[in-house]
């Protein structure tokens, strides 16, 4: 795990330092040589240094994990979700407003262990099938729950 924040740029160059903030479509990063503003459209990935409990697998209470459309995920405290906007706060990047349209899914209580294949979990294939059916206006009832036989 990195000791400094890492930026992978669109051209695959890597910068290291401390991300100070994101404003006006640019990331400000303090490097060993200067503070630099990098336009967001030139950034491919931000990997924050592991400075908090999340790095040790212990998320603070109230944190959620969001999978983003395209790729990537964020962990943050969800303050509100209204009018398609998420107000969030993170120990990594502070307070921010996110567009709800970029969120694919949110896991509440991400530190809680869950049974694999338990009730309510669908395969990726089944999720995609249901999304296609929903887009076509086809409403499909959920599959029946089949009890597992004890051996």
JSON list of C-alpha atoms in Angstrom, two decimals:
[
{"chain": "A", "resi": 1, "resn": "UNK", "atom": "CA", "xyz": [0.00, 0.00, 0.00]},
{"chain": "A", "resi": 2, "resn": "UNK", "atom": "CA", "xyz": [1.37, 3.41, -0.95]},
{"chain": "A", "resi": 3, "resn": "UNK", "atom": "CA", "xyz": [2.69, 5.86, 1.60]},
{"chain": "A", "resi": 4, "resn": "UNK", "atom": "CA", "xyz": [1.71, 8.74, -0.70]},
{"chain": "A", "resi": 5, "resn": "UNK", "atom": "CA", "xyz": [-1.33, 9.39, -2.86]},
{"chain": "A", "resi": 6, "resn": "UNK", "atom": "CA", "xyz": [-0.81, 8.21, -6.45]},
{"chain": "A", "resi": 7, "resn": "UNK", "atom": "CA", "xyz": [-2.28, 9.66, -9.64]},
{"chain": "A", "resi": 8, "resn": "UNK", "atom": "CA", "xyz": [-2.23, 7.63, -12.84]},
{"chain": "A", "resi": 9, "resn": "UNK", "atom": "CA", "xyz": [-2.66, 10.03, -15.72]},
{"chain": "A", "resi": 10, "resn": "UNK", "atom": "CA", "xyz": [-4.47, 9.29, -18.97]},
{"chain": "A", "resi": 11, "resn": "UNK", "atom": "CA", "xyz": [-1.08, 8.76, -20.70]},
{"chain": "A", "resi": 12, "resn": "UNK", "atom": "CA", "xyz": [-0.12, 6.21, -17.96]},
{"chain": "A", "resi": 13, "resn": "UNK", "atom": "CA", "xyz": [2.39, 8.54, -16.27]},
{"chain": "A", "resi": 14, "resn": "UNK", "atom": "CA", "xyz": [2.27, 8.29, -12.47]},
{"chain": "A", "resi": 15, "resn": "UNK", "atom": "CA", "xyz": [2.60, 11.16, -9.98]},
{"chain": "A", "resi": 16, "resn": "UNK", "atom": "CA", "xyz": [2.95, 10.76, -6.23]},
{"chain": "A", "resi": 17, "resn": "UNK", "atom": "CA", "xyz": [2.37, 13.21, -3.44]},
{"chain": "A", "resi": 18, "resn": "UNK", "atom": "CA", "xyz": [-0.52, 14.39, -1.30]},
{"chain": "A", "resi": 19, "resn": "UNK", "atom": "CA", "xyz": [-3.86, 15.23, -2.89]},
{"chain": "A", "resi": 20, "resn": "UNK", "atom": "CA", "xyz": [-4.91, 18.58, -1.43]},
{"chain": "A", "resi": 21, "resn": "UNK", "atom": "CA", "xyz": [-8.29, 18.86, -3.11]},
{"chain": "A", "resi": 22, "resn": "UNK", "atom": "CA", "xyz": [-10.42, 18.74, -6.22]},
{"chain": "A", "resi": 23, "resn": "UNK", "atom": "CA", "xyz": [-11.83, 22.05, -7.45]},
{"chain": "A", "resi": 24, "resn": "UNK", "atom": "CA", "xyz": [-12.80, 23.62, -10.76]},
{"chain": "A", "resi": 25, "resn": "UNK", "atom": "CA", "xyz": [-12.30, 20.37, -12.70]},
{"chain": "A", "resi": 26, "resn": "UNK", "atom": "CA", "xyz": [-8.71, 19.94, -11.47]},
{"chain": "A", "resi": 27, "resn": "UNK", "atom": "CA", "xyz": [-6.91, 17.94, -8.80]},
{"chain": "A", "resi": 28, "resn": "UNK", "atom": "CA", "xyz": [-4.36, 19.82, -6.71]},
{"chain": "A", "resi": 29, "resn": "UNK", "atom": "CA", "xyz": [-1.53, 17.54, -5.61]},
{"chain": "A", "resi": 30, "resn": "UNK", "atom": "CA", "xyz": [1.48, 18.53, -3.51]},
{"chain": "A", "resi": 31, "resn": "UNK", "atom": "CA", "xyz": [4.52, 16.69, -4.89]},
{"chain": "A", "resi": 32, "resn": "UNK", "atom": "CA", "xyz": [8.13, 16.75, -3.74]},
{"chain": "A", "resi": 33, "resn": "UNK", "atom": "CA", "xyz": [8.86, 19.49, -6.30]},
{"chain": "A", "resi": 34, "resn": "UNK", "atom": "CA", "xyz": [5.73, 21.71, -6.29]},
{"chain": "A", "resi": 35, "resn": "UNK", "atom": "CA", "xyz": [1.96, 21.98, -5.92]},
{"chain": "A", "resi": 36, "resn": "UNK", "atom": "CA", "xyz": [0.44, 21.03, -9.25]},
{"chain": "A", "resi": 37, "resn": "UNK", "atom": "CA", "xyz": [-3.09, 21.36, -10.69]},
{"chain": "A", "resi": 38, "resn": "UNK", "atom": "CA", "xyz": [-3.96, 18.44, -12.97]},
{"chain": "A", "resi": 39, "resn": "UNK", "atom": "CA", "xyz": [-7.12, 18.72, -15.13]},
{"chain": "A", "resi": 40, "resn": "UNK", "atom": "CA", "xyz": [-9.58, 15.92, -14.28]},
{"chain": "A", "resi": 41, "resn": "UNK", "atom": "CA", "xyz": [-9.79, 14.85, -17.91]},
{"chain": "A", "resi": 42, "resn": "UNK", "atom": "CA", "xyz": [-6.08, 13.94, -17.74]},
{"chain": "A", "resi": 43, "resn": "UNK", "atom": "CA", "xyz": [-6.50, 11.74, -14.62]},
{"chain": "A", "resi": 44, "resn": "UNK", "atom": "CA", "xyz": [-7.20, 8.04, -15.00]},
{"chain": "A", "resi": 45, "resn": "UNK", "atom": "CA", "xyz": [-6.96, 6.87, -11.37]},
{"chain": "A", "resi": 46, "resn": "UNK", "atom": "CA", "xyz": [-6.42, 8.23, -7.87]},
{"chain": "A", "resi": 47, "resn": "UNK", "atom": "CA", "xyz": [-5.10, 5.82, -5.25]},
{"chain": "A", "resi": 48, "resn": "UNK", "atom": "CA", "xyz": [-5.09, 7.38, -1.82]},
{"chain": "A", "resi": 49, "resn": "UNK", "atom": "CA", "xyz": [-2.38, 6.53, 0.69]},
{"chain": "A", "resi": 50, "resn": "UNK", "atom": "CA", "xyz": [-3.62, 4.27, 3.44]},
{"chain": "A", "resi": 51, "resn": "UNK", "atom": "CA", "xyz": [-3.83, 6.80, 6.24]},
{"chain": "A", "resi": 52, "resn": "UNK", "atom": "CA", "xyz": [-7.05, 5.68, 7.90]},
{"chain": "A", "resi": 53, "resn": "UNK", "atom": "CA", "xyz": [-8.84, 2.69, 9.41]},
{"chain": "A", "resi": 54, "resn": "UNK", "atom": "CA", "xyz": [-10.33, 1.72, 6.04]},
{"chain": "A", "resi": 55, "resn": "UNK", "atom": "CA", "xyz": [-6.85, 0.59, 5.01]},
{"chain": "A", "resi": 56, "resn": "UNK", "atom": "CA", "xyz": [-6.86, -1.91, 7.88]},
{"chain": "A", "resi": 57, "resn": "UNK", "atom": "CA", "xyz": [-10.28, -3.26, 6.90]},
{"chain": "A", "resi": 58, "resn": "UNK", "atom": "CA", "xyz": [-12.01, -1.41, 9.74]},
{"chain": "A", "resi": 59, "resn": "UNK", "atom": "CA", "xyz": [-14.36, 1.17, 8.32]},
{"chain": "A", "resi": 60, "resn": "UNK", "atom": "CA", "xyz": [-15.74, 3.82, 10.65]},
{"chain": "A", "resi": 61, "resn": "UNK", "atom": "CA", "xyz": [-19.40, 3.36, 11.56]},
{"chain": "A", "resi": 62, "resn": "UNK", "atom": "CA", "xyz": [-21.84, 4.75, 9.01]},
{"chain": "A", "resi": 63, "resn": "UNK", "atom": "CA", "xyz": [-19.61, 4.30, 5.97]},
{"chain": "A", "resi": 64, "resn": "UNK", "atom": "CA", "xyz": [-20.98, 2.89, 2.70]},
{"chain": "A", "resi": 65, "resn": "UNK", "atom": "CA", "xyz": [-19.20, 1.51, -0.34]},
{"chain": "A", "resi": 66, "resn": "UNK", "atom": "CA", "xyz": [-20.39, 2.64, -3.78]},
{"chain": "A", "resi": 67, "resn": "UNK", "atom": "CA", "xyz": [-19.56, 0.88, -7.04]},
{"chain": "A", "resi": 68, "resn": "UNK", "atom": "CA", "xyz": [-19.33, 3.44, -9.83]},
{"chain": "A", "resi": 69, "resn": "UNK", "atom": "CA", "xyz": [-20.50, 3.00, -13.41]},
{"chain": "A", "resi": 70, "resn": "UNK", "atom": "CA", "xyz": [-17.60, 2.37, -15.73]},
{"chain": "A", "resi": 71, "resn": "UNK", "atom": "CA", "xyz": [-15.14, 1.27, -13.09]},
{"chain": "A", "resi": 72, "resn": "UNK", "atom": "CA", "xyz": [-13.98, 1.98, -9.59]},
{"chain": "A", "resi": 73, "resn": "UNK", "atom": "CA", "xyz": [-15.55, 2.41, -6.21]},
{"chain": "A", "resi": 74, "resn": "UNK", "atom": "CA", "xyz": [-15.61, 4.92, -3.37]},
{"chain": "A", "resi": 75, "resn": "UNK", "atom": "CA", "xyz": [-16.12, 4.53, 0.36]},
{"chain": "A", "resi": 76, "resn": "UNK", "atom": "CA", "xyz": [-17.77, 7.43, 2.16]},
{"chain": "A", "resi": 77, "resn": "UNK", "atom": "CA", "xyz": [-20.40, 8.52, 4.67]},
{"chain": "A", "resi": 78, "resn": "UNK", "atom": "CA", "xyz": [-23.66, 9.23, 2.81]},
{"chain": "A", "resi": 79, "resn": "UNK", "atom": "CA", "xyz": [-25.13, 12.46, 4.20]},
{"chain": "A", "resi": 80, "resn": "UNK", "atom": "CA", "xyz": [-28.10, 12.71, 1.81]},
{"chain": "A", "resi": 81, "resn": "UNK", "atom": "CA", "xyz": [-29.35, 11.70, -1.63]},
{"chain": "A", "resi": 82, "resn": "UNK", "atom": "CA", "xyz": [-31.84, 14.17, -3.04]},
{"chain": "A", "resi": 83, "resn": "UNK", "atom": "CA", "xyz": [-32.69, 15.37, -6.55]},
{"chain": "A", "resi": 84, "resn": "UNK", "atom": "CA", "xyz": [-30.15, 12.98, -8.07]},
{"chain": "A", "resi": 85, "resn": "UNK", "atom": "CA", "xyz": [-27.24, 14.36, -5.99]},
{"chain": "A", "resi": 86, "resn": "UNK", "atom": "CA", "xyz": [-25.35, 12.58, -3.23]},
{"chain": "A", "resi": 87, "resn": "UNK", "atom": "CA", "xyz": [-23.86, 14.65, -0.43]},
{"chain": "A", "resi": 88, "resn": "UNK", "atom": "CA", "xyz": [-20.97, 12.58, 0.92]},
{"chain": "A", "resi": 89, "resn": "UNK", "atom": "CA", "xyz": [-18.02, 12.88, 3.26]},
{"chain": "A", "resi": 90, "resn": "UNK", "atom": "CA", "xyz": [-14.85, 10.82, 3.23]},
{"chain": "A", "resi": 91, "resn": "UNK", "atom": "CA", "xyz": [-11.71, 10.72, 5.36]},
{"chain": "A", "resi": 92, "resn": "UNK", "atom": "CA", "xyz": [-9.81, 10.53, 2.05]},
{"chain": "A", "resi": 93, "resn": "UNK", "atom": "CA", "xyz": [-11.31, 13.44, 0.10]},
{"chain": "A", "resi": 94, "resn": "UNK", "atom": "CA", "xyz": [-13.53, 15.37, 2.53]},
{"chain": "A", "resi": 95, "resn": "UNK", "atom": "CA", "xyz": [-17.02, 16.64, 1.68]},
{"chain": "A", "resi": 96, "resn": "UNK", "atom": "CA", "xyz": [-18.23, 16.29, -1.90]},
{"chain": "A", "resi": 97, "resn": "UNK", "atom": "CA", "xyz": [-21.34, 16.24, -4.06]},
{"chain": "A", "resi": 98, "resn": "UNK", "atom": "CA", "xyz": [-21.65, 13.34, -6.51]},
{"chain": "A", "resi": 99, "resn": "UNK", "atom": "CA", "xyz": [-24.04, 12.85, -9.41]},
{"chain": "A", "resi": 100, "resn": "UNK", "atom": "CA", "xyz": [-26.35, 9.95, -8.57]},
{"chain": "A", "resi": 101, "resn": "UNK", "atom": "CA", "xyz": [-26.20, 8.78, -12.18]},
{"chain": "A", "resi": 102, "resn": "UNK", "atom": "CA", "xyz": [-22.58, 7.61, -11.73]},
{"chain": "A", "resi": 103, "resn": "UNK", "atom": "CA", "xyz": [-23.50, 5.18, -8.93]},
{"chain": "A", "resi": 104, "resn": "UNK", "atom": "CA", "xyz": [-24.16, 1.60, -9.99]},
{"chain": "A", "resi": 105, "resn": "UNK", "atom": "CA", "xyz": [-24.75, 0.19, -6.49]},
{"chain": "A", "resi": 106, "resn": "UNK", "atom": "CA", "xyz": [-24.25, 1.01, -2.81]},
{"chain": "A", "resi": 107, "resn": "UNK", "atom": "CA", "xyz": [-23.37, -1.48, -0.09]},
{"chain": "A", "resi": 108, "resn": "UNK", "atom": "CA", "xyz": [-24.43, -0.42, 3.38]},
{"chain": "A", "resi": 109, "resn": "UNK", "atom": "CA", "xyz": [-22.41, -1.82, 6.31]},
{"chain": "A", "resi": 110, "resn": "UNK", "atom": "CA", "xyz": [-19.62, -2.99, 3.96]},
{"chain": "A", "resi": 111, "resn": "UNK", "atom": "CA", "xyz": [-17.60, -4.44, 6.86]},
{"chain": "A", "resi": 112, "resn": "UNK", "atom": "CA", "xyz": [-20.41, -6.84, 7.75]},
{"chain": "A", "resi": 113, "resn": "UNK", "atom": "CA", "xyz": [-19.81, -10.41, 6.59]},
{"chain": "A", "resi": 114, "resn": "UNK", "atom": "CA", "xyz": [-22.42, -11.74, 4.21]},
{"chain": "A", "resi": 115, "resn": "UNK", "atom": "CA", "xyz": [-23.20, -15.30, 3.19]},
{"chain": "A", "resi": 116, "resn": "UNK", "atom": "CA", "xyz": [-22.29, -16.01, -0.41]},
{"chain": "A", "resi": 117, "resn": "UNK", "atom": "CA", "xyz": [-25.21, -17.01, -2.59]},
{"chain": "A", "resi": 118, "resn": "UNK", "atom": "CA", "xyz": [-27.69, -16.24, 0.16]},
{"chain": "A", "resi": 119, "resn": "UNK", "atom": "CA", "xyz": [-31.24, -15.00, -0.30]},
{"chain": "A", "resi": 120, "resn": "UNK", "atom": "CA", "xyz": [-31.56, -11.99, -2.52]},
{"chain": "A", "resi": 121, "resn": "UNK", "atom": "CA", "xyz": [-28.21, -12.27, -4.26]},
{"chain": "A", "resi": 122, "resn": "UNK", "atom": "CA", "xyz": [-28.28, -12.47, -8.05]},
{"chain": "A", "resi": 123, "resn": "UNK", "atom": "CA", "xyz": [-25.51, -13.38, -10.43]},
{"chain": "A", "resi": 124, "resn": "UNK", "atom": "CA", "xyz": [-24.14, -10.69, -12.75]},
{"chain": "A", "resi": 125, "resn": "UNK", "atom": "CA", "xyz": [-25.81, -12.49, -15.64]},
{"chain": "A", "resi": 126, "resn": "UNK", "atom": "CA", "xyz": [-29.20, -12.44, -13.89]},
{"chain": "A", "resi": 127, "resn": "UNK", "atom": "CA", "xyz": [-28.79, -8.77, -12.93]},
{"chain": "A", "resi": 128, "resn": "UNK", "atom": "CA", "xyz": [-28.03, -7.83, -16.56]},
{"chain": "A", "resi": 129, "resn": "UNK", "atom": "CA", "xyz": [-31.01, -9.87, -17.78]},
{"chain": "A", "resi": 130, "resn": "UNK", "atom": "CA", "xyz": [-33.34, -8.11, -15.33]},
{"chain": "A", "resi": 131, "resn": "UNK", "atom": "CA", "xyz": [-31.98, -4.69, -16.28]},
{"chain": "A", "resi": 132, "resn": "UNK", "atom": "CA", "xyz": [-32.63, -5.43, -19.99]},
{"chain": "A", "resi": 133, "resn": "UNK", "atom": "CA", "xyz": [-36.15, -6.60, -19.16]},
{"chain": "A", "resi": 134, "resn": "UNK", "atom": "CA", "xyz": [-36.79, -3.51, -17.03]},
{"chain": "A", "resi": 135, "resn": "UNK", "atom": "CA", "xyz": [-35.61, -1.25, -19.87]},
{"chain": "A", "resi": 136, "resn": "UNK", "atom": "CA", "xyz": [-38.04, -3.04, -22.22]},
{"chain": "A", "resi": 137, "resn": "UNK", "atom": "CA", "xyz": [-40.85, -2.56, -19.70]},
{"chain": "A", "resi": 138, "resn": "UNK", "atom": "CA", "xyz": [-41.11, -6.26, -18.87]},
{"chain": "A", "resi": 139, "resn": "UNK", "atom": "CA", "xyz": [-41.82, -6.81, -15.19]},
{"chain": "A", "resi": 140, "resn": "UNK", "atom": "CA", "xyz": [-40.63, -10.21, -14.02]},
{"chain": "A", "resi": 141, "resn": "UNK", "atom": "CA", "xyz": [-41.44, -11.52, -10.54]},
{"chain": "A", "resi": 142, "resn": "UNK", "atom": "CA", "xyz": [-38.44, -12.64, -8.50]},
{"chain": "A", "resi": 143, "resn": "UNK", "atom": "CA", "xyz": [-37.57, -16.34, -8.74]},
{"chain": "A", "resi": 144, "resn": "UNK", "atom": "CA", "xyz": [-38.96, -18.56, -5.99]},
{"chain": "A", "resi": 145, "resn": "UNK", "atom": "CA", "xyz": [-36.65, -19.27, -3.08]},
{"chain": "A", "resi": 146, "resn": "UNK", "atom": "CA", "xyz": [-35.78, -22.96, -3.05]},
{"chain": "A", "resi": 147, "resn": "UNK", "atom": "CA", "xyz": [-34.83, -24.28, 0.38]},
{"chain": "A", "resi": 148, "resn": "UNK", "atom": "CA", "xyz": [-31.47, -25.99, 0.57]},
{"chain": "A", "resi": 149, "resn": "UNK", "atom": "CA", "xyz": [-31.50, -29.65, 1.50]},
{"chain": "A", "resi": 150, "resn": "UNK", "atom": "CA", "xyz": [-29.56, -30.67, 4.57]},
{"chain": "A", "resi": 151, "resn": "UNK", "atom": "CA", "xyz": [-27.05, -33.43, 3.93]}
]
